[in-house]
Amino acid sequence: MDTIFSAITNIIKKRRSVKAQAMNGNKIPNGHIAAILELANWAPTHGYTEPWRFVIYENPTAFCLQHAELYKQNSLGDNFIPAIYDNLLHQGDKVSHIIIAVMKRGDLPKILPFEEIASSSCAIQNMLLGATALNIASFWSTGGMALKPALKEFLGFGGEDNVMGILYFGYADEYPEGKRNTEIEEKITWVK
C-alpha cells in the first residue's frame, strides 16, 4: 500500500484514550497544542459553518478548581458527593493542557444541529489523531459537568451551543493496547 496510507493507518490504530490520572505531568509545548488545533480547523463542515470552538487551559488545575466548584454549586443537598468533587478537583493533576470543545451553533437554519455536532466531532478526532502522531496522550471526557448547561454558561456559550467534551492532553509513560470486540466483517453489508 501507499506509504501515506500506511502512516495514516498506523496513527489511527495507535490512537488510544489515556485517562488523565495515567499521564505523567510533563508539559507539552504550546506550539504542539497550536498545531493540533490547526488540524481541528480542517474538519469537514456543512455549509462552511465551522462550528467548533475551543477554550484552552494551560493551567489544568485552574480549570479543575472551576469544574469542581461548578459541580458543588449545581448539586443540591444530598446530590452533592464529596468524592466526585475531589475527583474533579484533581482530574488534571498530571495533565499538561485541558481543552473544552464546543459546538457553536451557526445561524444557517438549513444546517441541522446534528450536522454541526458531527462536524465538531470530526474536529475533535483530528485533534486526537494529531496528538497521537506527536506521541501526546489524550482523553475525551463527557463526565462531570461537561454536558450540563452550567459549564456552557460558565464558558459564555448560548442555549443552542453544545459542550462536546473536556479534552485532557499530556504525556504518558505507557499507552494501552488497542482491541476491537467485533471484526469489521460483522459490521458491514456489501450491496451489489
Short mmCIF file of N, CA, C and O in Angstrom, two decimals, residues 100-183:
data_model
loop_
_atom_site.label_atom_id
_atom_site.label_comp_id
_atom_site.label_asym_id
_atom_site.label_seq_id
_atom_site.Cartn_x
_atom_site.Cartn_y
_atom_site.Cartn_z
N ILE A 100 -11.57 22.59 26.29
CA ILE A 100 -13.00 22.37 26.26
C ILE A 100 -13.44 22.56 24.82
O ILE A 100 -13.22 23.62 24.23
N ALA A 101 -14.03 21.52 24.24
CA ALA A 101 -14.50 21.57 22.86
C ALA A 101 -15.99 21.89 22.86
O ALA A 101 -16.77 21.27 23.58
N VAL A 102 -16.37 22.85 22.04
CA VAL A 102 -17.75 23.32 22.00
C VAL A 102 -18.24 23.38 20.55
O VAL A 102 -17.49 23.79 19.66
N MET A 103 -19.48 22.97 20.35
CA MET A 103 -20.14 23.17 19.06
C MET A 103 -20.92 24.48 19.18
O MET A 103 -21.86 24.58 19.96
N LYS A 104 -20.47 25.48 18.44
CA LYS A 104 -21.15 26.79 18.42
C LYS A 104 -22.13 26.77 17.27
O LYS A 104 -21.75 26.73 16.11
N ARG A 105 -23.40 26.79 17.60
CA ARG A 105 -24.46 26.71 16.59
C ARG A 105 -24.41 27.91 15.67
O ARG A 105 -24.39 29.06 16.11
N GLY A 106 -24.39 27.62 14.37
CA GLY A 106 -24.37 28.67 13.37
C GLY A 106 -25.75 29.27 13.16
O GLY A 106 -26.73 28.85 13.75
N ASP A 107 -25.83 30.26 12.29
CA ASP A 107 -27.11 30.94 12.05
C ASP A 107 -27.74 30.56 10.71
O ASP A 107 -28.59 31.27 10.20
N LEU A 108 -27.31 29.42 10.15
CA LEU A 108 -27.93 28.91 8.93
C LEU A 108 -28.96 27.85 9.30
O LEU A 108 -28.60 26.72 9.64
N PRO A 109 -30.26 28.18 9.27
CA PRO A 109 -31.28 27.22 9.70
C PRO A 109 -31.28 25.92 8.89
O PRO A 109 -31.68 24.88 9.41
N LYS A 110 -30.81 25.97 7.64
CA LYS A 110 -30.82 24.75 6.82
C LYS A 110 -29.78 23.73 7.30
O LYS A 110 -29.87 22.55 6.98
N ILE A 111 -28.80 24.18 8.09
CA ILE A 111 -27.80 23.26 8.65
C ILE A 111 -28.36 22.74 9.97
O ILE A 111 -28.55 23.49 10.93
N LEU A 112 -28.63 21.45 10.03
CA LEU A 112 -29.22 20.84 11.21
C LEU A 112 -28.21 20.77 12.37
O LEU A 112 -27.01 20.63 12.13
N PRO A 113 -28.69 20.83 13.61
CA PRO A 113 -27.77 20.70 14.75
C PRO A 113 -26.94 19.41 14.68
O PRO A 113 -25.76 19.41 15.02
N PHE A 114 -27.56 18.33 14.21
CA PHE A 114 -26.82 17.06 14.07
C PHE A 114 -25.58 17.24 13.20
O PHE A 114 -24.52 16.70 13.50
N GLU A 115 -25.71 18.00 12.12
CA GLU A 115 -24.58 18.22 11.22
C GLU A 115 -23.47 19.03 11.89
O GLU A 115 -22.29 18.79 11.67
N GLU A 116 -23.87 19.99 12.73
CA GLU A 116 -22.89 20.79 13.46
C GLU A 116 -22.16 19.93 14.51
O GLU A 116 -20.96 20.07 14.71
N ILE A 117 -22.91 19.03 15.15
CA ILE A 117 -22.31 18.12 16.13
C ILE A 117 -21.35 17.16 15.42
O ILE A 117 -20.23 16.91 15.91
N ALA A 118 -21.75 16.64 14.27
CA ALA A 118 -20.88 15.73 13.52
C ALA A 118 -19.60 16.44 13.10
O ALA A 118 -18.50 15.87 13.24
N SER A 119 -19.70 17.65 12.61
CA SER A 119 -18.50 18.41 12.21
C SER A 119 -17.59 18.64 13.40
O SER A 119 -16.36 18.49 13.30
N SER A 120 -18.17 19.03 14.52
CA SER A 120 -17.36 19.29 15.72
C SER A 120 -16.69 18.01 16.21
O SER A 120 -15.54 18.04 16.67
N SER A 121 -17.38 16.89 16.10
CA SER A 121 -16.78 15.60 16.49
C SER A 121 -15.61 15.26 15.58
O SER A 121 -14.59 14.74 16.05
N CYS A 122 -15.74 15.55 14.30
CA CYS A 122 -14.62 15.32 13.37
C CYS A 122 -13.43 16.20 13.74
O CYS A 122 -12.28 15.75 13.68
N ALA A 123 -13.69 17.44 14.14
CA ALA A 123 -12.61 18.34 14.55
C ALA A 123 -11.88 17.76 15.76
O ALA A 123 -10.64 17.78 15.82
N ILE A 124 -12.64 17.22 16.70
CA ILE A 124 -12.03 16.62 17.88
C ILE A 124 -11.19 15.40 17.48
O ILE A 124 -10.06 15.23 17.94
N GLN A 125 -11.72 14.56 16.61
CA GLN A 125 -10.97 13.39 16.16
C GLN A 125 -9.67 13.81 15.47
O GLN A 125 -8.62 13.20 15.68
N ASN A 126 -9.72 14.87 14.66
CA ASN A 126 -8.49 15.36 14.03
C ASN A 126 -7.46 15.71 15.10
O ASN A 126 -6.26 15.42 14.96
N MET A 127 -7.92 16.35 16.19
CA MET A 127 -7.01 16.71 17.28
C MET A 127 -6.41 15.47 17.94
O MET A 127 -5.21 15.42 18.21
N LEU A 128 -7.24 14.49 18.19
CA LEU A 128 -6.77 13.28 18.86
C LEU A 128 -5.75 12.53 18.00
O LEU A 128 -4.75 12.01 18.51
N LEU A 129 -6.00 12.50 16.69
CA LEU A 129 -5.05 11.85 15.79
C LEU A 129 -3.74 12.63 15.70
O LEU A 129 -2.65 12.05 15.68
N GLY A 130 -3.85 13.96 15.66
CA GLY A 130 -2.64 14.79 15.65
C GLY A 130 -1.83 14.59 16.92
O GLY A 130 -0.60 14.51 16.88
N ALA A 131 -2.52 14.52 18.05
CA ALA A 131 -1.82 14.28 19.32
C ALA A 131 -1.10 12.94 19.28
O ALA A 131 0.06 12.84 19.69
N THR A 132 -1.76 11.92 18.77
CA THR A 132 -1.14 10.60 18.67
C THR A 132 0.12 10.65 17.82
O THR A 132 1.14 10.07 18.18
N ALA A 133 0.05 11.38 16.71
CA ALA A 133 1.22 11.50 15.82
C ALA A 133 2.39 12.18 16.54
O ALA A 133 3.55 11.93 16.20
N LEU A 134 2.10 13.03 17.53
CA LEU A 134 3.14 13.72 18.30
C LEU A 134 3.47 12.99 19.61
O LEU A 134 4.15 13.54 20.47
N ASN A 135 2.97 11.77 19.75
CA ASN A 135 3.17 10.95 20.96
C ASN A 135 2.63 11.64 22.21
O ASN A 135 3.19 11.55 23.29
N ILE A 136 1.52 12.33 22.04
CA ILE A 136 0.82 13.01 23.13
C ILE A 136 -0.39 12.16 23.51
O ILE A 136 -1.16 11.75 22.65
N ALA A 137 -0.54 11.92 24.80
CA ALA A 137 -1.69 11.17 25.30
C ALA A 137 -2.91 12.09 25.33
O ALA A 137 -2.79 13.30 25.55
N SER A 138 -4.08 11.50 25.12
CA SER A 138 -5.31 12.30 25.13
C SER A 138 -6.47 11.49 25.71
O SER A 138 -6.48 10.27 25.64
N PHE A 139 -7.42 12.25 26.25
CA PHE A 139 -8.63 11.64 26.79
C PHE A 139 -9.79 12.59 26.56
O PHE A 139 -9.73 13.76 26.96
N TRP A 140 -10.84 12.11 25.90
CA TRP A 140 -12.04 12.88 25.60
C TRP A 140 -13.09 12.49 26.63
O TRP A 140 -13.61 11.39 26.60
N SER A 141 -13.39 13.40 27.54
CA SER A 141 -14.32 13.11 28.64
C SER A 141 -15.63 13.87 28.47
O SER A 141 -15.63 15.03 28.08
N THR A 142 -16.71 13.21 28.79
CA THR A 142 -18.02 13.87 28.87
C THR A 142 -18.57 13.76 30.29
O THR A 142 -19.76 13.92 30.51
N GLY A 143 -17.66 13.51 31.24
CA GLY A 143 -18.07 13.36 32.64
C GLY A 143 -18.15 14.69 33.36
O GLY A 143 -17.92 15.76 32.80
N GLY A 144 -18.47 14.59 34.64
CA GLY A 144 -18.58 15.79 35.47
C GLY A 144 -19.66 16.71 34.94
O GLY A 144 -20.77 16.30 34.64
N MET A 145 -19.32 17.96 34.77
CA MET A 145 -20.27 18.99 34.32
C MET A 145 -20.23 19.19 32.80
O MET A 145 -20.90 20.08 32.29
N ALA A 146 -19.48 18.37 32.10
CA ALA A 146 -19.25 18.58 30.66
C ALA A 146 -20.54 18.79 29.88
O ALA A 146 -20.61 19.68 29.03
N LEU A 147 -21.55 18.00 30.13
CA LEU A 147 -22.78 18.07 29.34
C LEU A 147 -23.90 18.82 30.05
O LEU A 147 -25.04 18.82 29.58
N LYS A 148 -23.57 19.48 31.13
CA LYS A 148 -24.57 20.24 31.90
C LYS A 148 -24.59 21.70 31.43
O LYS A 148 -23.55 22.27 31.10
N PRO A 149 -25.76 22.32 31.43
CA PRO A 149 -25.85 23.73 30.99
C PRO A 149 -24.94 24.67 31.77
O PRO A 149 -24.48 25.67 31.22
N ALA A 150 -24.66 24.37 33.02
CA ALA A 150 -23.84 25.27 33.85
C ALA A 150 -22.45 25.49 33.27
O ALA A 150 -21.93 26.61 33.31
N LEU A 151 -21.82 24.46 32.72
CA LEU A 151 -20.49 24.63 32.15
C LEU A 151 -20.56 25.49 30.89
O LEU A 151 -19.75 26.39 30.69
N LYS A 152 -21.55 25.21 30.06
CA LYS A 152 -21.73 26.00 28.83
C LYS A 152 -21.92 27.48 29.17
O LYS A 152 -21.31 28.36 28.56
N GLU A 153 -22.74 27.75 30.15
CA GLU A 153 -22.99 29.13 30.58
C GLU A 153 -21.74 29.75 31.18
O GLU A 153 -21.41 30.91 30.89
N PHE A 154 -21.02 29.00 32.00
CA PHE A 154 -19.78 29.48 32.61
C PHE A 154 -18.78 29.91 31.54
O PHE A 154 -18.08 30.91 31.69
N LEU A 155 -18.73 29.16 30.44
CA LEU A 155 -17.80 29.46 29.36
C LEU A 155 -18.31 30.55 28.42
O LEU A 155 -17.60 30.98 27.51
N GLY A 156 -19.55 30.99 28.61
CA GLY A 156 -20.09 32.08 27.82
C GLY A 156 -20.74 31.67 26.52
O GLY A 156 -20.89 32.49 25.60
N PHE A 157 -21.18 30.42 26.43
CA PHE A 157 -21.85 29.95 25.22
C PHE A 157 -23.36 29.97 25.41
O PHE A 157 -23.86 29.99 26.54
N GLY A 158 -24.10 29.94 24.30
CA GLY A 158 -25.55 30.10 24.32
C GLY A 158 -26.32 28.79 24.38
O GLY A 158 -25.75 27.69 24.36
N GLY A 159 -27.63 28.94 24.39
CA GLY A 159 -28.55 27.82 24.55
C GLY A 159 -28.47 26.76 23.48
O GLY A 159 -28.66 25.58 23.76
N GLU A 160 -28.20 27.13 22.23
CA GLU A 160 -28.15 26.15 21.14
C GLU A 160 -26.75 25.57 20.94
O GLU A 160 -26.55 24.70 20.11
N ASP A 161 -25.77 26.08 21.69
CA ASP A 161 -24.41 25.56 21.62
C ASP A 161 -24.31 24.32 22.50
O ASP A 161 -25.09 24.15 23.43
N ASN A 162 -23.36 23.45 22.20
CA ASN A 162 -23.18 22.23 22.99
C ASN A 162 -21.71 22.06 23.36
O ASN A 162 -20.85 22.10 22.47
N VAL A 163 -21.43 21.84 24.64
CA VAL A 163 -20.09 21.40 25.02
C VAL A 163 -19.98 19.96 24.54
O VAL A 163 -20.81 19.11 24.86
N MET A 164 -18.96 19.70 23.75
CA MET A 164 -18.76 18.36 23.19
C MET A 164 -17.91 17.48 24.10
O MET A 164 -17.90 16.27 23.96
N GLY A 165 -17.20 18.10 25.00
CA GLY A 165 -16.39 17.33 25.94
C GLY A 165 -15.22 18.13 26.46
O GLY A 165 -14.92 19.23 25.99
N ILE A 166 -14.58 17.53 27.44
CA ILE A 166 -13.37 18.08 28.03
C ILE A 166 -12.23 17.19 27.56
O ILE A 166 -12.25 15.97 27.77
N LEU A 167 -11.27 17.79 26.89
CA LEU A 167 -10.15 17.05 26.32
C LEU A 167 -8.91 17.25 27.19
O LEU A 167 -8.48 18.39 27.41
N TYR A 168 -8.37 16.16 27.67
CA TYR A 168 -7.17 16.19 28.51
C TYR A 168 -5.99 15.76 27.65
O TYR A 168 -6.04 14.71 26.99
N PHE A 169 -4.93 16.56 27.65
CA PHE A 169 -3.73 16.26 26.88
C PHE A 169 -2.52 16.26 27.80
O PHE A 169 -2.40 17.11 28.69
N GLY A 170 -1.63 15.32 27.58
CA GLY A 170 -0.40 15.24 28.35
C GLY A 170 0.49 14.16 27.77
O GLY A 170 0.24 13.66 26.67
N TYR A 171 1.50 13.82 28.50
CA TYR A 171 2.37 12.72 28.10
C TYR A 171 2.12 11.57 29.06
O TYR A 171 1.70 11.78 30.20
N ALA A 172 2.39 10.37 28.60
CA ALA A 172 2.22 9.18 29.43
C ALA A 172 3.42 8.27 29.25
O ALA A 172 4.08 8.29 28.20
N ASP A 173 3.70 7.50 30.27
CA ASP A 173 4.80 6.54 30.19
C ASP A 173 4.37 5.24 29.54
O ASP A 173 5.19 4.49 29.02
N GLU A 174 3.06 4.96 29.59
CA GLU A 174 2.52 3.74 28.99
C GLU A 174 1.23 4.07 28.26
O GLU A 174 0.47 4.94 28.68
N TYR A 175 1.01 3.34 27.18
CA TYR A 175 -0.22 3.50 26.40
C TYR A 175 -0.91 2.15 26.30
O TYR A 175 -0.25 1.13 26.10
N PRO A 176 -2.23 2.12 26.47
CA PRO A 176 -2.94 0.83 26.41
C PRO A 176 -2.91 0.23 25.01
O PRO A 176 -2.80 0.96 24.01
N GLU A 177 -2.98 -1.06 24.95
CA GLU A 177 -3.09 -1.76 23.67
C GLU A 177 -4.48 -1.57 23.10
O GLU A 177 -5.45 -1.46 23.84
N GLY A 178 -4.58 -1.58 21.80
CA GLY A 178 -5.87 -1.45 21.14
C GLY A 178 -6.52 -2.80 20.91
O GLY A 178 -5.84 -3.82 20.80
N LYS A 179 -7.82 -2.80 20.89
CA LYS A 179 -8.55 -4.03 20.57
C LYS A 179 -9.92 -3.66 20.05
O LYS A 179 -10.44 -2.57 20.29
N ARG A 180 -10.51 -4.54 19.32
CA ARG A 180 -11.89 -4.42 18.86
C ARG A 180 -12.57 -5.72 19.22
O ARG A 180 -12.00 -6.81 19.07
N ASN A 181 -13.79 -5.63 19.71
CA ASN A 181 -14.54 -6.81 20.12
C ASN A 181 -15.20 -7.53 18.96
O ASN A 181 -15.51 -8.71 19.05
N THR A 182 -15.46 -6.80 17.88
CA THR A 182 -16.15 -7.37 16.73
C THR A 182 -15.36 -7.05 15.47
O THR A 182 -14.95 -5.90 15.26
N GLU A 183 -15.15 -8.04 14.63
CA GLU A 183 -14.44 -7.83 13.38
C GLU A 183 -15.27 -6.96 12.44
O GLU A 183 -16.50 -6.98 12.48
#
